[in-house]
Amino acid sequence: MWGLVRLLLAWLGGWGCMGRLAAPVRAWAGSRGRPGPPLLRTRRSWVWNQFFVIEEYAGPEPVLIGKLHSDVDRGEGRTKYLLTGEGAGTVFVIDEATGNIHVTKSLDREEKAQYVLLAQAVDRASNRPLEPPSEFIIKVQDINDNPPVFPLGPYHATVPEMSNVGTSVIQVTAHDADDPSYGNSAKLVYTVLDGLPFFSVDPQTGVVRTAIPNMDRETQEEFLVVIQAKDMGGHMGGLSGSTTVTVTLSDVNDNPPKFPQSLYQFSVVETAGPGTLVGRLQAQDPDLGDNALMAYSILDGEGSEAFSISTDAQGRDGLLTVRKPLDFETRRSYSFRVEATNTLIDPAYLRRGPFKDVTSVRVTVQDAPEPPAFTQAAYHLAVMENKAPGTLVGQVSAADLDSPASPIRYSILPHSDPEHCFSIEPEDGTIRTAVPLDRETRVWYNLTVLATELDSSAQASRVQVAIQTLDENDNAPQLAEPYDTFVCDSAAPGQLIQVIRALDRDEVGNSSRVSLQGPLGPDTNFTVQDNRALVVLFVALRRQKQEALMVLEEEDVRENIITYDDEGGGEEDTEAFDITALQNPDGAAPPAPGPPVRRDVLPRARAPRQPRPPGPADVAQLLALRLREADEDPSVPPYDSVQVYGYEGRGSSCGSLSSLGSGSEAGGAPGPTEPVDDWGPLFRTLAELYGAKEPPAP
C-alpha cells in the first residue's frame, strides 16, 4: 500500500534564522488485490520544494537544513531515503534511515547561489521506489560578505582651469558582489574622502564635479581625489571600497605676456650686416602651448628703420636683428619700445587682459676699423684729346672715418689701365694723362683707384673712375666710299645722278658738319646740292643737243635685251657660244689679222683710251668719245648680253623677222608698211629712234 511522502524542514531557531517548511502531500488510495474507494488528494498551503541555507556558516558539525519523511515509513527501518543532484553526497548528505539533510561545509553564494537536488524514498530490501522522485532547490542565502570594488580604477581625468562650479569631471563606478535583491548588502553610496573642497561626488551616480570656481592651473595643476563606495546604504556596519581620481587642469589662455625687465640693453658692431642677430627678448607667459605663442613688434619708427624683430621657431622669443647698415660715425645708439602680444586670445577671458606688454630697448653701436671712404660712389671725369702728357684730368678724394686726420695713399690698379695712359698722385689723388689721347681711337677709360690707410694697409677701398676723351676738330672729312658715276647723254637738266656721303671722324657737332660744293663757273655741267651732309648731284646741261639721233644702216646698233623665256646655261654659254655669229657679216668690218677676238669673254689686253680733246669741255662731245671707246673696246661689258637684230643668220626659210634693213635686201621688193608713229603711245620711244622720216631726194 502506497502512502504519503512528506518533506519536513526543521526550524533552525538555534541559528537565529528560520527555515521554510514545505511538505507536499500526495495520497494514493488502493489496496492490495482489492478495489477501494476513490483516492483523495489533499493540497496543502505551504511550498515544500525550496530550501535556504545561510552562506559562509562554519559550525563544528554538519548543519541540519531539512528532513524527508514518507507515510509508508512505519518506523520499522524498511524505508531508505536517497538524495541525488548537485552537491549530493559532498555538500549535502542525507540520513538514509531518518531522511535528515545536512550541509557539510561553508557555502559561498557568490560562487554558487543555488543547488538543484532530487529526493526519493525506496524499499531498503528491494530498492523498490515507494514514492516517485521529487525535485527541490536549496538556495544559499546571502550575507554582506563582499565590499564594493572599482574595477576601472584608478582613474585619470582632465578639466579646463577656471571652470565653473559643477563642471563634470568624470564618473566612477563600483560593484558589490552581494545579492542586490536581498537586503542592503549591495546598495552603494559614494563619498569624497580626499579632494575637498575642490571636488564633489554624486552619492548615487558617482559623478565627480568641480566644487569651487577659478581653479588656476598655474597655481596647482594636478589634484588627487579619493572616492569611497560603501554598501548597506552607507550605514554603520557596511563594507566599503575606495579608488583614486587624478584630476589634471588643462590650460586656457588666461594670462597675458609679461616682460621680466623694463629695459633691455644690447650692443652691435657697426660692420654688422642686415640680418645679424642683436639679441633676444623673452616675454614670460605661464600658459602652455598655443596659449603662450607671442608676436613681437617695434613701436617706434626710429627703431623700425634700423632694426627688425621676429619670433623664433618656438613662438616664444623675440629675435632683434639689423635691418639696414649701421654707421658709428653717423649714429651711436638707438632707443625704442617693443611690444609682445598673444597671437591666440580666448574671448571668454578678455576680462583678464589686455594680453600684451611693452618694454624699452636700447642698442649701442660699436665702432669698428673701416677702410677709407670716397666722397663719391663713382667718379666721371673728362679730358680733351691730343693734350700733352701731364694734363690734369681730375681728382678723387677719400678719408678715414675713424680718424679723419690719417693720411691716405692713392693708386691705380694696373689691370684697369694696362696701357698706362694715366697717372695718379699718391698723396692727393690727382689724376693726369700719361700719353696723348685720341678720341677716334678710344673714347672711354674705366680706371679702378685704390685708397689705402698708411698705418694699416689692410684697410683699403676701391672706386670706379670713368674718364671720357673729349673731341676736337682734328680730322678732315672724307667721302664715305669711292664713287664711279655714270650719266646718259640724254639726261635732262636737274636730273639726280648720284648721292654722295661724306664722313668726319670727329664727334657729331659743329666740328663734324661737312659742306660739299660742286664745280663753279659759267661752263660747269653739274651742280651739287648740300642737304644735311647728304649731297645730291644734279646734271645741268648748258646746251641741249639739237640734232636728232639718227640710226644709220651701216652702224652697228646694240641694245641690252633681256630674254625671260630661257634661263641660259651660265658659264657654259659664254664659253661655247660666239656672239659674233649673230652679227651681219655684210656690215661687219673685216677681221683683223691674227687669232679672232671673242666678244663673249673678257679680253686680257685693254684697248688704249683716247685722250680728251683740248678746249672747253663739251659734254656731248665727251660722251660721244667715251661711247665710241666703249664700242670699240672689247674688254668692257656686255660680253654675252649684246645681240644684233640686223641679221638673224643665213639659210633661214622664213627670212628676217626684224624691220631693220628689210628695205635693202637684194632681190626683195618693199611691201606695204605701217608708219611706226601710228603704232600708239607704247611705241613712241621706238618711233623716235627708228621711225624718223627721211628727207625727200632732190
XYZ file of C-alpha atoms in Angstrom:
698
model
C 0.000 0.000 0.000
C 1.462 3.389 -1.127
C 1.484 6.081 1.495
C 2.169 9.768 1.568
C 5.609 11.326 1.207
C 6.182 14.265 3.373
C 9.156 16.583 3.477
C 9.720 18.472 6.658
C 12.005 21.387 7.124
C 13.220 21.838 10.623
C 13.192 25.099 12.386
C 16.674 26.435 12.679
C 15.851 28.664 15.559
C 19.103 27.830 17.279
C 20.968 29.609 14.426
C 18.885 32.721 14.625
C 17.304 32.013 11.243
C 14.033 30.434 10.322
C 13.798 27.872 7.577
C 10.845 27.348 5.399
C 8.627 24.350 5.856
C 7.198 22.744 2.802
C 5.591 19.319 2.527
C 3.699 18.130 -0.488
C 1.085 15.595 0.267
C 0.248 13.033 -2.258
C -2.355 10.367 -1.477
C -2.944 7.239 -3.365
C -5.909 5.051 -2.348
C -5.935 1.410 -3.041
C -5.438 -1.948 -1.509
C -3.514 -4.958 -2.390
C -5.730 -7.078 -4.606
C -8.934 -5.264 -3.701
C -10.525 -2.242 -5.211
C -11.039 0.527 -2.761
C -12.726 3.808 -2.596
C -11.522 6.622 -4.879
C -8.209 8.278 -3.884
C -8.434 11.715 -2.381
C -5.590 14.266 -2.843
C -5.220 16.816 -0.147
C -3.469 20.115 -1.255
C -1.513 21.865 1.447
C -0.957 25.597 1.697
C 2.873 25.671 2.059
C 5.585 25.231 -0.543
C 7.931 22.448 0.080
C 10.256 22.416 -2.977
C 12.602 25.330 -1.935
C 15.057 25.395 0.971
C 17.544 28.006 2.227
C 20.964 27.745 3.779
C 22.955 30.702 5.069
C 26.263 31.250 3.252
C 29.576 31.315 4.984
C 28.245 29.379 8.027
C 31.007 27.250 9.575
C 29.854 25.199 12.612
C 31.565 22.344 14.404
C 29.164 19.766 12.907
C 27.109 19.418 9.753
C 24.059 21.657 9.854
C 20.604 20.199 9.524
C 18.675 22.036 6.879
C 15.658 19.740 6.323
C 14.066 16.314 6.626
C 12.487 13.822 4.212
C 9.694 11.556 5.521
C 7.225 9.205 3.883
C 3.886 7.983 5.332
C 4.833 4.456 4.370
C 7.681 4.720 6.783
C 6.256 2.939 9.875
C 9.475 3.311 11.779
C 10.369 -0.286 11.121
C 13.552 0.605 9.272
C 12.314 -0.747 5.933
C 12.298 2.746 4.236
C 15.513 4.195 2.815
C 15.855 7.804 1.717
C 18.020 8.720 -1.269
C 19.382 12.163 -2.397
C 20.843 12.862 -5.841
C 21.695 16.004 -7.815
C 24.064 18.968 -7.395
C 26.286 18.577 -4.337
C 24.589 15.354 -3.210
C 26.962 13.263 -1.140
C 29.577 16.025 -0.905
C 27.943 19.280 0.043
C 24.658 17.805 1.118
C 24.171 14.398 2.807
C 21.026 12.590 3.877
C 20.443 10.108 6.675
C 19.021 7.066 4.865
C 17.016 5.989 7.914
C 15.655 9.293 9.158
C 15.720 11.409 5.978
C 17.566 14.291 7.680
C 19.510 16.523 5.198
C 22.734 18.197 6.399
C 25.150 20.642 4.768
C 28.728 19.587 5.302
C 30.726 22.765 4.541
C 30.513 26.537 4.331
C 28.867 27.789 1.151
C 29.579 30.992 -0.801
C 26.657 32.499 -2.634
C 28.951 34.428 -4.912
C 30.372 31.129 -6.142
C 27.044 29.245 -6.421
C 23.702 30.708 -5.475
C 21.545 27.557 -5.539
C 21.614 23.766 -5.878
C 19.041 21.508 -7.603
C 18.559 18.070 -5.974
C 16.283 15.019 -6.368
C 14.715 13.213 -3.297
C 13.254 9.698 -3.305
C 12.038 7.038 -0.788
C 12.718 3.349 -1.675
C 12.333 -0.027 -0.024
C 15.536 -0.804 1.818
C 15.464 -4.506 0.914
C 14.418 -4.369 -2.713
C 15.226 -0.733 -3.560
C 11.705 -0.513 -4.960
C 10.539 3.142 -5.131
C 7.968 3.869 -2.549
C 7.331 7.328 -3.974
C 8.087 8.943 -7.340
C 11.285 11.145 -7.332
C 10.694 14.747 -6.317
C 12.978 17.718 -7.343
C 13.678 20.536 -4.963
C 16.070 23.573 -4.735
C 18.378 24.613 -1.950
C 19.192 28.340 -2.150
C 22.223 29.884 -0.487
C 21.049 32.874 1.446
C 23.263 35.980 1.011
C 25.047 37.788 3.785
C 27.070 41.041 3.451
C 30.450 39.451 2.955
C 31.744 41.371 -0.121
C 32.999 45.009 -0.071
C 32.445 47.328 -3.088
C 35.271 47.401 -5.651
C 36.146 49.798 -8.519
C 37.111 47.590 -11.474
C 38.260 50.530 -13.670
C 40.227 52.403 -11.015
C 42.450 54.232 -10.520
C 41.018 56.999 -12.717
C 42.579 59.917 -14.614
C 40.582 62.929 -15.741
C 41.153 66.385 -17.206
C 39.113 69.540 -16.751
C 39.889 73.068 -18.010
C 41.146 75.511 -15.463
C 38.826 78.310 -14.465
C 35.816 76.007 -14.979
C 32.507 76.897 -13.359
C 31.284 75.143 -10.226
C 29.542 71.859 -11.013
C 31.504 71.122 -14.181
C 31.512 67.360 -14.709
C 34.954 65.809 -14.422
C 34.417 62.014 -14.549
C 32.046 59.256 -13.356
C 33.343 56.434 -11.151
C 31.506 53.108 -10.739
C 31.858 50.473 -8.008
C 30.478 46.911 -7.991
C 29.326 44.800 -4.999
C 29.228 41.016 -5.430
C 26.484 40.576 -2.846
C 22.870 39.879 -3.809
C 21.221 43.197 -4.775
C 17.764 41.624 -4.370
C 18.258 40.662 -0.736
C 18.651 43.337 1.861
C 21.074 46.306 1.501
C 24.228 44.297 1.031
C 24.731 45.709 -2.500
C 23.267 49.180 -2.025
C 26.186 51.607 -2.501
C 26.744 55.230 -1.516
C 29.697 57.383 -2.880
C 31.576 59.942 -0.796
C 34.793 62.033 -1.178
C 37.445 61.021 1.294
C 40.168 63.329 -0.042
C 39.912 66.226 -2.507
C 37.657 68.598 -0.695
C 36.831 71.418 -1.146
C 37.881 71.313 -4.792
C 35.702 68.409 -5.960
C 32.467 66.653 -5.010
C 30.798 63.368 -5.976
C 27.185 62.454 -6.507
C 26.283 59.842 -3.793
C 24.107 57.763 -6.089
C 25.721 58.084 -9.577
C 29.389 58.557 -8.688
C 29.804 61.625 -10.975
C 32.732 63.775 -9.850
C 32.295 67.551 -10.305
C 34.196 70.752 -9.574
C 33.236 72.292 -6.253
C 34.921 75.717 -6.346
C 35.352 78.328 -9.142
C 38.536 79.746 -10.698
C 40.844 76.834 -10.132
C 44.129 78.089 -11.598
C 46.453 75.673 -13.388
C 49.374 77.996 -12.849
C 48.756 77.697 -9.068
C 48.095 73.948 -8.889
C 47.954 71.788 -11.970
C 47.100 68.346 -10.517
C 44.740 67.082 -7.803
C 44.425 63.611 -6.240
C 40.827 62.839 -5.259
C 39.899 59.740 -3.181
C 36.351 58.400 -3.694
C 34.738 55.818 -1.341
C 31.845 53.466 -2.113
C 30.044 51.901 0.935
C 27.330 49.241 0.923
C 24.399 48.829 3.306
C 23.264 52.238 2.072
C 26.199 53.864 3.775
C 25.049 52.832 7.235
C 27.247 51.645 10.001
C 28.443 48.110 9.574
C 28.549 48.316 5.810
C 31.579 47.329 3.850
C 33.434 49.944 1.745
C 35.972 50.275 -1.040
C 37.830 53.284 -2.430
C 39.641 54.472 -5.545
C 41.705 57.481 -6.626
C 40.975 60.013 -9.362
C 43.917 62.068 -10.630
C 42.456 65.314 -11.978
C 44.644 67.495 -14.221
C 43.705 71.075 -15.018
C 44.168 71.791 -18.714
C 45.482 75.200 -19.765
C 43.474 78.114 -21.108
C 44.811 81.479 -22.221
C 44.052 83.338 -19.030
C 47.448 85.013 -18.553
C 48.870 87.913 -20.641
C 52.570 88.007 -21.563
C 54.867 89.918 -19.260
C 58.407 91.239 -19.793
C 60.583 90.483 -16.759
C 62.641 93.634 -17.468
C 61.533 97.150 -18.182
C 64.713 97.890 -20.174
C 66.853 95.685 -22.402
C 70.307 96.864 -23.495
C 72.232 95.417 -26.444
C 75.322 96.368 -28.452
C 76.238 95.668 -32.063
C 79.311 96.466 -34.130
C 78.777 98.917 -36.947
C 80.027 96.468 -39.582
C 77.210 94.001 -38.812
C 75.247 93.457 -41.965
C 71.469 93.212 -42.361
C 70.095 90.098 -40.698
C 72.723 89.999 -37.934
C 71.241 88.957 -34.574
C 71.468 91.717 -31.979
C 69.744 90.000 -29.050
C 66.739 88.063 -27.722
C 63.732 89.403 -25.883
C 61.576 86.896 -23.991
C 58.265 87.875 -22.507
C 57.048 85.387 -19.938
C 53.673 83.704 -20.283
C 52.776 80.960 -17.759
C 50.279 79.461 -20.184
C 51.146 76.434 -22.279
C 51.245 75.514 -25.968
C 49.401 77.772 -28.378
C 48.118 79.865 -25.485
C 51.679 81.090 -24.883
C 52.544 81.954 -28.511
C 53.578 85.578 -28.939
C 54.293 88.113 -31.660
C 56.770 90.972 -31.240
C 56.752 94.395 -32.890
C 58.752 97.621 -32.704
C 56.502 100.535 -31.779
C 58.792 103.481 -32.577
C 59.770 104.470 -36.116
C 63.322 105.217 -35.019
C 63.974 101.600 -34.181
C 61.951 100.058 -37.000
C 64.091 101.815 -39.607
C 67.375 100.335 -38.385
C 66.198 97.091 -36.754
C 63.557 94.424 -37.163
C 62.157 91.864 -34.729
C 60.620 88.462 -35.369
C 59.510 85.447 -33.334
C 61.666 82.344 -33.092
C 60.588 78.888 -34.288
C 59.047 78.049 -30.893
C 56.940 81.205 -30.936
C 58.225 82.411 -27.570
C 61.344 84.611 -28.016
C 61.685 87.823 -29.986
C 64.784 87.968 -32.241
C 66.126 91.504 -32.725
C 68.191 91.801 -35.944
C 69.880 94.520 -38.008
C 67.685 95.824 -40.807
C 69.997 98.267 -42.597
C 73.745 99.048 -42.391
C 74.828 100.928 -39.293
C 77.394 103.717 -39.041
C 79.100 104.561 -35.793
C 80.198 107.942 -37.086
C 76.621 108.870 -38.012
C 74.709 107.461 -35.043
C 75.973 105.670 -31.975
C 72.790 104.456 -30.226
C 69.110 103.714 -30.770
C 66.268 103.678 -28.229
C 62.818 102.301 -28.957
C 59.972 100.235 -27.484
C 58.991 96.637 -28.222
C 55.545 95.123 -27.688
C 54.735 91.424 -27.111
C 51.202 90.206 -27.869
C 49.478 86.826 -27.596
C 48.574 85.544 -31.036
C 45.588 83.456 -29.821
C 43.168 85.167 -27.467
C 40.132 83.410 -25.950
C 37.165 85.804 -25.875
C 35.916 84.117 -22.695
C 38.890 85.516 -20.782
C 39.129 89.026 -22.217
C 38.300 90.390 -18.798
C 41.717 89.179 -17.637
C 43.516 91.175 -20.394
C 44.955 93.108 -22.123
C 47.063 90.260 -23.463
C 50.186 92.291 -24.308
C 53.105 94.046 -22.654
C 55.646 96.723 -23.619
C 59.331 97.119 -22.746
C 62.129 99.527 -23.712
C 65.192 98.589 -25.764
C 68.488 100.461 -26.159
C 71.032 99.376 -28.790
C 74.559 100.806 -28.729
C 76.539 100.868 -31.996
C 80.193 99.963 -31.510
C 82.972 101.429 -33.609
C 84.945 99.113 -35.927
C 88.031 99.684 -38.097
C 86.790 100.804 -41.510
C 88.548 101.317 -44.828
C 88.762 104.821 -46.291
C 85.520 106.142 -47.745
C 85.495 108.032 -51.049
C 83.497 111.213 -51.297
C 81.609 109.766 -54.267
C 80.391 106.294 -55.083
C 81.836 106.684 -58.615
C 83.668 109.436 -60.499
C 83.081 110.767 -64.019
C 85.964 112.851 -65.409
C 86.733 114.278 -68.855
C 89.830 115.484 -70.752
C 90.430 116.853 -74.260
C 92.177 114.650 -76.786
C 95.672 115.402 -78.115
C 96.708 117.068 -74.858
C 100.296 116.775 -73.740
C 101.225 114.199 -71.063
C 100.713 115.521 -67.551
C 97.437 117.269 -68.365
C 95.145 117.427 -65.302
C 92.099 115.164 -65.612
C 90.543 115.425 -62.156
C 90.880 114.384 -58.536
C 89.445 111.685 -56.276
C 89.289 112.016 -52.512
C 88.845 109.555 -49.625
C 89.008 109.897 -45.835
C 89.414 107.621 -42.832
C 86.102 107.876 -40.993
C 87.617 106.561 -37.776
C 90.450 109.102 -37.872
C 89.828 111.855 -40.434
C 93.364 113.233 -39.997
C 95.024 109.956 -41.049
C 96.830 110.204 -44.429
C 95.599 108.208 -47.413
C 97.605 106.861 -50.340
C 96.090 106.504 -53.821
C 96.995 104.182 -56.669
C 95.551 102.924 -59.952
C 95.087 99.181 -60.222
C 97.245 98.006 -63.140
C 94.615 95.792 -64.717
C 92.286 98.784 -65.169
C 94.953 100.795 -67.087
C 97.120 98.241 -68.915
C 98.373 100.874 -71.440
C 99.440 103.270 -68.640
C 97.521 106.156 -70.110
C 97.076 107.893 -66.748
C 98.932 108.550 -63.526
C 97.749 109.491 -60.034
C 99.381 111.457 -57.245
C 99.679 109.084 -54.240
C 99.170 111.872 -51.699
C 96.206 113.854 -53.038
C 94.550 111.606 -55.662
C 95.145 113.930 -58.617
C 94.788 112.087 -61.954
C 96.770 113.222 -65.017
C 97.341 111.961 -68.545
C 100.491 109.962 -69.192
C 100.236 109.896 -73.005
C 98.352 111.950 -75.614
C 94.829 110.605 -76.098
C 92.967 110.157 -79.372
C 89.200 110.224 -79.132
C 88.833 108.494 -82.503
C 90.850 105.573 -81.113
C 89.198 105.320 -77.687
C 86.518 107.401 -76.053
C 86.172 105.942 -72.537
C 88.688 104.743 -69.960
C 87.495 102.909 -66.844
C 90.005 103.091 -64.025
C 89.906 101.488 -60.576
C 91.504 103.690 -57.927
C 92.628 102.159 -54.626
C 92.737 104.196 -51.398
C 94.813 102.723 -48.530
C 95.466 103.891 -44.988
C 99.157 104.461 -44.320
C 99.089 102.946 -40.850
C 97.003 99.912 -41.906
C 97.470 98.557 -45.400
C 94.682 96.054 -44.841
C 92.163 98.900 -44.680
C 91.650 99.760 -48.336
C 88.710 100.640 -50.559
C 88.147 100.971 -54.306
C 86.228 103.304 -56.535
C 85.459 103.343 -60.256
C 86.655 106.347 -62.256
C 85.268 106.783 -65.778
C 87.310 109.180 -67.972
C 85.836 110.477 -71.206
C 88.043 111.707 -74.041
C 86.572 114.933 -75.434
C 86.724 115.643 -79.155
C 88.428 118.400 -81.082
C 88.346 119.066 -84.815
C 91.489 117.212 -85.845
C 90.194 115.081 -88.748
C 89.429 116.217 -92.341
C 86.194 114.977 -93.890
C 86.332 112.045 -96.333
C 83.968 110.519 -98.817
C 82.234 107.529 -97.370
C 83.307 105.383 -100.352
C 84.812 105.794 -103.829
C 82.149 106.891 -106.294
C 82.152 105.951 -110.063
C 79.225 107.883 -111.522
C 77.712 107.344 -114.968
C 75.348 109.629 -116.847
C 73.487 109.205 -120.120
C 73.891 111.782 -122.851
C 70.128 112.178 -122.878
C 69.908 113.112 -119.197
C 67.672 116.105 -118.576
C 68.842 119.134 -116.638
C 68.206 118.799 -112.885
C 68.107 115.005 -113.013
C 69.553 113.199 -109.943
C 72.511 111.063 -110.995
C 74.338 110.312 -107.681
C 74.027 110.672 -103.893
C 77.359 111.375 -102.239
C 78.009 110.930 -98.497
C 80.979 112.401 -96.682
C 82.201 111.386 -93.204
C 84.077 113.201 -90.490
C 85.658 111.029 -87.748
C 85.228 113.845 -85.271
C 82.304 113.860 -82.844
C 78.950 114.959 -84.159
C 78.611 118.736 -83.783
C 79.960 121.834 -85.437
C 83.350 120.213 -85.958
C 81.860 117.252 -87.770
C 79.485 119.161 -90.049
C 80.603 118.667 -93.668
C 79.806 121.067 -96.515
C 80.144 119.887 -100.144
C 80.479 122.171 -103.148
C 80.417 121.406 -106.877
C 82.360 122.943 -109.790
C 81.961 126.691 -110.147
C 81.936 128.803 -113.296
C 79.718 129.588 -116.280
C 80.712 126.463 -118.216
C 80.006 123.927 -115.461
C 77.839 120.987 -116.447
C 76.974 119.723 -112.920
C 75.584 121.212 -109.707
C 75.875 119.856 -106.143
C 73.177 120.493 -103.523
C 74.167 120.186 -99.860
C 71.323 118.538 -97.932
C 72.344 117.919 -94.207
C 75.569 116.312 -95.130
C 73.787 114.344 -97.865
C 74.889 115.761 -101.220
C 72.691 115.453 -104.314
C 74.460 115.750 -107.614
C 72.403 117.129 -110.435
C 73.202 117.350 -114.076
C 72.769 120.779 -115.613
C 73.294 120.541 -119.289
C 74.011 124.068 -120.548
C 73.424 123.115 -124.102
C 70.865 120.683 -125.338
C 71.687 118.544 -128.371
C 69.899 119.980 -131.416
C 70.224 117.204 -133.958
C 68.059 114.181 -133.592
C 69.569 110.767 -133.064
C 69.591 109.047 -136.482
C 70.015 105.351 -136.921
C 72.079 104.518 -139.943
C 72.002 101.145 -141.579
C 75.737 100.834 -141.574
C 76.037 101.465 -137.859
C 76.402 98.507 -135.511
C 73.466 99.095 -133.214
C 73.373 97.259 -129.859
C 70.869 97.271 -127.052
C 70.629 95.411 -123.744
C 67.800 92.971 -124.422
C 66.840 90.602 -121.603
C 65.062 87.390 -122.550
C 62.721 85.864 -119.987
C 61.822 82.574 -121.679
C 65.174 80.888 -121.111
C 67.456 80.892 -118.075
C 70.579 80.122 -120.101
C 73.474 77.863 -119.293
C 75.670 80.190 -117.309
C 79.409 79.818 -117.898
C 78.878 77.092 -120.439
C 77.046 79.540 -122.719
C 79.827 82.143 -122.548
C 82.483 79.600 -123.387
C 80.635 77.623 -126.065
C 78.795 80.377 -127.928
C 80.373 83.065 -130.094
C 78.110 86.069 -130.233
C 79.790 87.379 -133.388
C 77.870 84.764 -135.319
C 74.748 86.859 -134.819
C 76.262 89.923 -136.413
C 75.571 90.840 -140.005
C 78.531 89.614 -141.958
C 77.841 92.178 -144.719
C 78.052 95.088 -142.306
C 80.849 93.732 -140.158
C 84.367 95.085 -140.512
C 86.970 92.793 -141.992
C 88.630 90.631 -139.406
C 91.898 91.818 -138.017
C 94.953 89.747 -138.689
C 95.788 87.196 -136.105
C 93.544 84.983 -133.978
C 89.899 86.008 -133.924
C 88.707 88.118 -130.993
C 85.917 86.586 -128.902
C 83.216 89.015 -127.863
C 81.742 86.725 -125.216
C 84.711 86.674 -122.833
C 86.781 89.327 -121.076
C 89.920 90.068 -123.137
C 93.256 90.105 -121.404
C 94.501 93.248 -123.130
C 92.637 96.517 -122.631
C 92.332 98.941 -125.575
C 94.136 102.256 -125.101
C 91.968 105.146 -124.057
C 91.809 108.132 -126.376
C 92.864 111.446 -124.914
C 90.347 114.164 -124.147
C 90.202 116.816 -126.920
C 91.612 120.201 -125.976
C 89.495 123.222 -125.478
C 86.365 123.918 -123.402
C 84.597 120.836 -122.120
C 81.602 119.843 -124.189
C 79.534 117.221 -122.538
C 78.026 115.925 -125.793
C 81.430 115.507 -127.425
C 82.847 113.932 -124.277
C 80.005 111.421 -124.046
C 80.283 110.579 -127.723
C 84.013 109.994 -127.329
C 83.516 107.732 -124.317
C 80.710 105.858 -126.107
C 82.940 105.214 -129.093
C 85.649 103.920 -126.831
C 83.218 101.558 -125.180
C 82.005 100.248 -128.525
C 85.489 99.622 -129.803
C 86.910 98.296 -126.549
C 86.406 94.504 -126.348
C 87.275 94.498 -122.656
C 84.164 96.291 -121.454
C 80.788 94.685 -120.884
C 78.383 93.468 -122.038
C 80.024 90.294 -123.262
C 77.108 87.963 -123.595
C 74.142 90.346 -123.426
C 74.580 92.312 -126.690
C 72.707 90.860 -129.615
C 72.419 92.177 -133.151
C 68.945 92.460 -134.547
C 70.049 93.489 -138.096
C 70.763 89.920 -139.097
C 69.479 86.651 -137.767
C 71.565 84.206 -139.806
C 71.643 82.698 -143.264
C 69.724 79.809 -144.627
C 66.504 80.700 -142.823
C 63.496 79.833 -144.898
C 61.331 82.370 -143.199
C 63.725 85.226 -143.618
C 64.393 88.009 -141.177
C 61.793 88.940 -138.597
C 63.354 92.339 -137.996
C 62.349 95.516 -139.725
C 65.962 96.695 -139.721
C 67.403 96.575 -143.171
C 64.318 94.947 -144.654
C 64.137 97.521 -147.440
C 67.704 96.930 -148.657
C 67.664 93.164 -149.053
C 68.815 92.061 -152.517
C 66.073 90.978 -154.803
C 63.364 91.926 -152.411
C 60.599 94.349 -153.115
C 59.367 96.587 -150.376
C 55.938 95.669 -149.214
C 53.312 97.827 -147.675
C 54.399 99.089 -144.243
C 52.643 100.974 -141.453
C 54.455 104.000 -140.044
C 55.871 103.428 -136.581
C 54.340 106.716 -135.478
C 50.916 105.122 -135.878
C 51.643 102.222 -133.525
C 50.444 104.056 -130.480
C 51.943 105.586 -127.294
C 53.621 102.334 -126.243
C 55.937 102.573 -129.266
C 56.628 106.286 -129.015
C 60.234 105.778 -127.951
C 60.809 103.295 -130.758
C 59.293 105.751 -133.230
C 61.638 108.478 -132.054
C 64.661 106.205 -132.534
C 63.857 104.391 -135.765
C 60.767 105.944 -137.225
C 62.166 109.307 -138.343
C 61.150 110.062 -141.927
C 63.942 110.514 -144.437
C 64.111 113.851 -146.262
C 62.940 113.679 -149.904
C 65.583 113.222 -152.598
C 66.472 116.345 -154.644
